[in-house]
Short mmCIF file of N, CA and C in Angstrom, two decimals:
data_model
loop_
_atom_site.label_atom_id
_atom_site.label_comp_id
_atom_site.label_asym_id
_atom_site.label_seq_id
_atom_site.Cartn_x
_atom_site.Cartn_y
_atom_site.Cartn_z
N MET A 1 47.20 -208.08 1.81
CA MET A 1 46.21 -207.10 2.25
C MET A 1 46.88 -205.90 2.89
N GLY A 2 47.47 -205.02 2.15
CA GLY A 2 48.04 -203.79 2.67
C GLY A 2 49.23 -204.03 3.58
N MET A 3 49.49 -203.05 4.43
CA MET A 3 50.65 -203.14 5.29
C MET A 3 50.39 -204.03 6.49
N GLN A 4 51.46 -204.56 7.04
CA GLN A 4 51.35 -205.36 8.27
C GLN A 4 51.14 -204.38 9.42
N MET A 5 50.10 -204.61 10.21
CA MET A 5 49.77 -203.67 11.26
C MET A 5 50.51 -204.03 12.55
N ASN A 6 51.13 -203.04 13.15
CA ASN A 6 51.76 -203.17 14.45
C ASN A 6 50.65 -203.29 15.49
N LYS A 7 50.65 -204.36 16.26
CA LYS A 7 49.60 -204.58 17.26
C LYS A 7 49.54 -203.47 18.29
N ASP A 8 50.67 -202.85 18.57
CA ASP A 8 50.74 -201.84 19.60
C ASP A 8 50.73 -200.41 19.06
N TRP A 9 50.17 -200.21 17.90
CA TRP A 9 50.19 -198.88 17.29
C TRP A 9 49.53 -197.84 18.18
N GLY A 10 48.54 -198.25 18.97
CA GLY A 10 47.85 -197.31 19.85
C GLY A 10 48.76 -196.66 20.88
N LEU A 11 49.85 -197.34 21.23
CA LEU A 11 50.80 -196.77 22.18
C LEU A 11 51.56 -195.59 21.60
N GLU A 12 51.59 -195.49 20.28
CA GLU A 12 52.28 -194.40 19.60
C GLU A 12 51.32 -193.31 19.12
N ALA A 13 50.03 -193.52 19.32
CA ALA A 13 49.02 -192.59 18.82
C ALA A 13 49.09 -191.23 19.53
N ALA A 14 48.88 -190.18 18.79
CA ALA A 14 48.89 -188.83 19.36
C ALA A 14 47.79 -188.67 20.41
N CYS A 15 46.74 -189.45 20.31
CA CYS A 15 45.59 -189.34 21.20
C CYS A 15 45.63 -190.33 22.37
N ARG A 16 46.72 -191.01 22.56
CA ARG A 16 46.77 -192.12 23.53
C ARG A 16 46.34 -191.72 24.94
N GLU A 17 46.48 -190.47 25.32
CA GLU A 17 46.08 -190.04 26.66
C GLU A 17 44.83 -189.15 26.65
N ALA A 18 44.21 -189.02 25.50
CA ALA A 18 43.01 -188.17 25.39
C ALA A 18 41.82 -188.85 26.06
N PRO A 19 40.90 -188.06 26.60
CA PRO A 19 39.68 -188.65 27.17
C PRO A 19 38.82 -189.28 26.08
N LYS A 20 38.21 -190.40 26.39
CA LYS A 20 37.39 -191.12 25.41
C LYS A 20 36.25 -190.27 24.86
N LYS A 21 35.74 -189.33 25.65
CA LYS A 21 34.61 -188.52 25.20
C LYS A 21 34.95 -187.70 23.95
N VAL A 22 36.24 -187.48 23.71
CA VAL A 22 36.66 -186.76 22.50
C VAL A 22 36.25 -187.57 21.27
N PHE A 23 36.33 -188.89 21.36
CA PHE A 23 36.09 -189.76 20.21
C PHE A 23 34.72 -190.44 20.24
N TYR A 24 34.01 -190.30 21.35
CA TYR A 24 32.66 -190.86 21.50
C TYR A 24 31.77 -189.78 22.08
N PRO A 25 31.30 -188.84 21.24
CA PRO A 25 30.55 -187.68 21.74
C PRO A 25 29.16 -188.00 22.26
N GLY A 26 28.67 -189.20 22.08
CA GLY A 26 27.34 -189.54 22.56
C GLY A 26 26.25 -189.06 21.64
N ARG A 27 25.05 -189.33 22.02
CA ARG A 27 23.90 -188.99 21.16
C ARG A 27 23.68 -187.50 21.02
N SER A 28 24.01 -186.76 22.06
CA SER A 28 23.74 -185.32 22.00
C SER A 28 24.82 -184.55 21.24
N GLY A 29 25.96 -185.18 21.03
CA GLY A 29 27.06 -184.49 20.36
C GLY A 29 26.99 -184.58 18.85
N SER A 30 27.67 -183.67 18.20
CA SER A 30 27.78 -183.68 16.76
C SER A 30 29.01 -184.49 16.37
N TYR A 31 28.79 -185.57 15.64
CA TYR A 31 29.92 -186.40 15.23
C TYR A 31 30.82 -185.66 14.24
N HIS A 32 30.26 -184.81 13.40
CA HIS A 32 31.10 -184.07 12.45
C HIS A 32 31.98 -183.06 13.18
N ARG A 33 31.43 -182.38 14.17
CA ARG A 33 32.23 -181.43 14.94
C ARG A 33 33.27 -182.19 15.77
N ALA A 34 32.89 -183.32 16.35
CA ALA A 34 33.84 -184.13 17.13
C ALA A 34 34.99 -184.62 16.24
N ALA A 35 34.66 -185.03 15.02
CA ALA A 35 35.70 -185.49 14.10
C ALA A 35 36.65 -184.36 13.75
N ALA A 36 36.10 -183.18 13.51
CA ALA A 36 36.95 -182.03 13.17
C ALA A 36 37.84 -181.65 14.36
N THR A 37 37.29 -181.72 15.56
CA THR A 37 38.08 -181.41 16.76
C THR A 37 39.18 -182.44 16.96
N ALA A 38 38.85 -183.71 16.82
CA ALA A 38 39.85 -184.77 16.96
C ALA A 38 40.95 -184.59 15.92
N TRP A 39 40.56 -184.26 14.70
CA TRP A 39 41.54 -184.05 13.63
C TRP A 39 42.49 -182.92 14.01
N LYS A 40 41.92 -181.79 14.45
CA LYS A 40 42.72 -180.61 14.79
C LYS A 40 43.63 -180.89 15.98
N ASP A 41 43.11 -181.56 17.00
CA ASP A 41 43.86 -181.75 18.24
C ASP A 41 44.86 -182.90 18.20
N PHE A 42 44.58 -183.94 17.39
CA PHE A 42 45.40 -185.13 17.45
C PHE A 42 45.78 -185.73 16.09
N CYS A 43 44.79 -185.96 15.27
CA CYS A 43 44.96 -186.84 14.11
C CYS A 43 45.86 -186.31 13.02
N TRP A 44 45.83 -185.04 12.74
CA TRP A 44 46.57 -184.54 11.58
C TRP A 44 48.07 -184.68 11.74
N THR A 45 48.57 -184.79 12.98
CA THR A 45 50.00 -184.98 13.20
C THR A 45 50.34 -186.36 13.74
N CYS A 46 49.38 -187.24 13.79
CA CYS A 46 49.59 -188.55 14.42
C CYS A 46 50.53 -189.44 13.60
N PRO A 47 51.54 -190.02 14.25
CA PRO A 47 52.49 -190.87 13.53
C PRO A 47 51.91 -192.22 13.11
N VAL A 48 50.77 -192.59 13.66
CA VAL A 48 50.17 -193.88 13.32
C VAL A 48 48.77 -193.70 12.73
N TRP A 49 48.56 -192.57 12.05
CA TRP A 49 47.25 -192.31 11.45
C TRP A 49 46.82 -193.44 10.50
N ASN A 50 47.72 -193.92 9.66
CA ASN A 50 47.37 -194.98 8.71
C ASN A 50 46.90 -196.24 9.42
N GLU A 51 47.59 -196.60 10.51
CA GLU A 51 47.18 -197.78 11.27
C GLU A 51 45.81 -197.59 11.90
N CYS A 52 45.54 -196.41 12.41
CA CYS A 52 44.23 -196.10 12.99
C CYS A 52 43.15 -196.19 11.93
N PHE A 53 43.40 -195.59 10.78
CA PHE A 53 42.42 -195.63 9.69
C PHE A 53 42.15 -197.07 9.27
N GLU A 54 43.19 -197.87 9.13
CA GLU A 54 43.01 -199.26 8.73
C GLU A 54 42.26 -200.05 9.80
N ALA A 55 42.58 -199.80 11.07
CA ALA A 55 41.93 -200.52 12.18
C ALA A 55 40.46 -200.14 12.31
N SER A 56 40.08 -198.98 11.81
CA SER A 56 38.71 -198.49 11.97
C SER A 56 37.72 -199.11 11.00
N ALA A 57 38.18 -199.93 10.10
CA ALA A 57 37.31 -200.47 9.04
C ALA A 57 36.05 -201.14 9.57
N ASP A 58 36.15 -201.83 10.69
CA ASP A 58 34.99 -202.54 11.22
C ASP A 58 34.33 -201.85 12.41
N GLU A 59 34.76 -200.64 12.70
CA GLU A 59 34.22 -199.90 13.84
C GLU A 59 33.06 -199.01 13.42
N GLU A 60 31.88 -199.29 13.95
CA GLU A 60 30.70 -198.49 13.60
C GLU A 60 30.55 -197.25 14.48
N TRP A 61 31.18 -197.22 15.64
CA TRP A 61 31.00 -196.14 16.59
C TRP A 61 32.28 -195.35 16.77
N GLY A 62 32.12 -194.12 17.09
CA GLY A 62 33.24 -193.28 17.46
C GLY A 62 33.94 -192.62 16.29
N ILE A 63 34.88 -191.78 16.67
CA ILE A 63 35.71 -191.06 15.71
C ILE A 63 37.04 -191.79 15.66
N TRP A 64 37.42 -192.21 14.49
CA TRP A 64 38.70 -192.89 14.27
C TRP A 64 39.42 -192.15 13.16
N ALA A 65 40.70 -191.88 13.36
CA ALA A 65 41.53 -191.19 12.34
C ALA A 65 40.94 -189.84 11.96
N GLY A 66 40.19 -189.23 12.89
CA GLY A 66 39.58 -187.94 12.62
C GLY A 66 38.38 -188.00 11.70
N LEU A 67 37.78 -189.19 11.57
CA LEU A 67 36.68 -189.41 10.63
C LEU A 67 35.46 -190.02 11.32
N THR A 68 34.28 -189.67 10.83
CA THR A 68 33.06 -190.31 11.29
C THR A 68 32.94 -191.69 10.62
N TYR A 69 32.01 -192.48 11.09
CA TYR A 69 31.79 -193.80 10.49
C TYR A 69 31.48 -193.68 9.00
N ASP A 70 30.57 -192.77 8.65
CA ASP A 70 30.20 -192.60 7.23
C ASP A 70 31.41 -192.23 6.37
N GLN A 71 32.26 -191.37 6.88
CA GLN A 71 33.46 -190.99 6.14
C GLN A 71 34.41 -192.18 5.99
N ARG A 72 34.55 -192.96 7.06
CA ARG A 72 35.45 -194.12 6.99
C ARG A 72 34.95 -195.14 5.97
N VAL A 73 33.65 -195.34 5.93
CA VAL A 73 33.07 -196.28 4.95
C VAL A 73 33.30 -195.74 3.54
N ARG A 74 33.03 -194.47 3.34
CA ARG A 74 33.18 -193.85 2.02
C ARG A 74 34.60 -193.97 1.49
N TYR A 75 35.59 -193.81 2.36
CA TYR A 75 36.98 -193.78 1.91
C TYR A 75 37.76 -195.05 2.24
N GLN A 76 37.05 -196.11 2.60
CA GLN A 76 37.73 -197.37 2.93
C GLN A 76 38.62 -197.79 1.77
N GLY A 77 39.87 -198.10 2.09
CA GLY A 77 40.83 -198.51 1.07
C GLY A 77 41.51 -197.35 0.36
N ASN A 78 41.15 -196.11 0.74
CA ASN A 78 41.74 -194.94 0.09
C ASN A 78 42.17 -193.93 1.16
N PRO A 79 43.25 -194.23 1.88
CA PRO A 79 43.65 -193.35 2.98
C PRO A 79 44.00 -191.92 2.55
N LYS A 80 44.52 -191.75 1.36
CA LYS A 80 44.86 -190.40 0.89
C LYS A 80 43.60 -189.53 0.79
N ALA A 81 42.53 -190.08 0.23
CA ALA A 81 41.26 -189.35 0.12
C ALA A 81 40.64 -189.13 1.50
N ALA A 82 40.81 -190.10 2.40
CA ALA A 82 40.28 -189.97 3.75
C ALA A 82 40.94 -188.82 4.49
N ARG A 83 42.26 -188.71 4.38
CA ARG A 83 42.98 -187.60 5.02
C ARG A 83 42.53 -186.26 4.45
N ALA A 84 42.36 -186.20 3.15
CA ALA A 84 41.91 -184.97 2.50
C ALA A 84 40.51 -184.59 2.98
N SER A 85 39.64 -185.57 3.13
CA SER A 85 38.28 -185.33 3.59
C SER A 85 38.28 -184.80 5.02
N ALA A 86 39.10 -185.39 5.87
CA ALA A 86 39.18 -184.94 7.26
C ALA A 86 39.67 -183.49 7.34
N MET A 87 40.67 -183.16 6.56
CA MET A 87 41.19 -181.79 6.55
C MET A 87 40.14 -180.82 6.02
N GLU A 88 39.45 -181.22 4.97
CA GLU A 88 38.41 -180.36 4.39
C GLU A 88 37.29 -180.09 5.40
N ARG A 89 36.86 -181.13 6.11
CA ARG A 89 35.78 -180.98 7.11
C ARG A 89 36.25 -180.03 8.21
N HIS A 90 37.46 -180.19 8.65
CA HIS A 90 38.01 -179.32 9.69
C HIS A 90 37.98 -177.85 9.22
N LEU A 91 38.43 -177.62 8.00
CA LEU A 91 38.47 -176.24 7.49
C LEU A 91 37.07 -175.66 7.31
N GLN A 92 36.11 -176.47 6.87
CA GLN A 92 34.73 -176.00 6.71
C GLN A 92 34.14 -175.58 8.05
N LEU A 93 34.34 -176.39 9.06
CA LEU A 93 33.78 -176.07 10.38
C LEU A 93 34.51 -174.89 11.01
N LYS A 94 35.78 -174.75 10.72
CA LYS A 94 36.54 -173.61 11.25
C LYS A 94 36.02 -172.31 10.65
N GLU A 95 35.72 -172.32 9.35
CA GLU A 95 35.19 -171.12 8.69
C GLU A 95 33.80 -170.76 9.18
N ALA A 96 33.00 -171.80 9.50
CA ALA A 96 31.62 -171.57 9.96
C ALA A 96 31.57 -171.04 11.39
N ALA A 97 32.63 -171.24 12.14
CA ALA A 97 32.63 -170.84 13.56
C ALA A 97 32.77 -169.35 13.74
#
């Protein structure tokens, strides 16, 4: 089943010291905007992005690997497409701003 996951991958994550609210915007926040912000600020350069994406498979809440839950479900098992989707969403929201 894919790569062996390092249990401590979170210690190497680019977001390891980020406030949780970045990844859990709450009911009033926009999950798509939060995902794009997380991608821009942390995820696109993260050395353990693949581990985060793989670990997010069963997570229904929050932003993981710069992706919303719907995006993670859509691209489950296809990390290359997931990364492309995250980058595309970021660029779309940047142009709209």
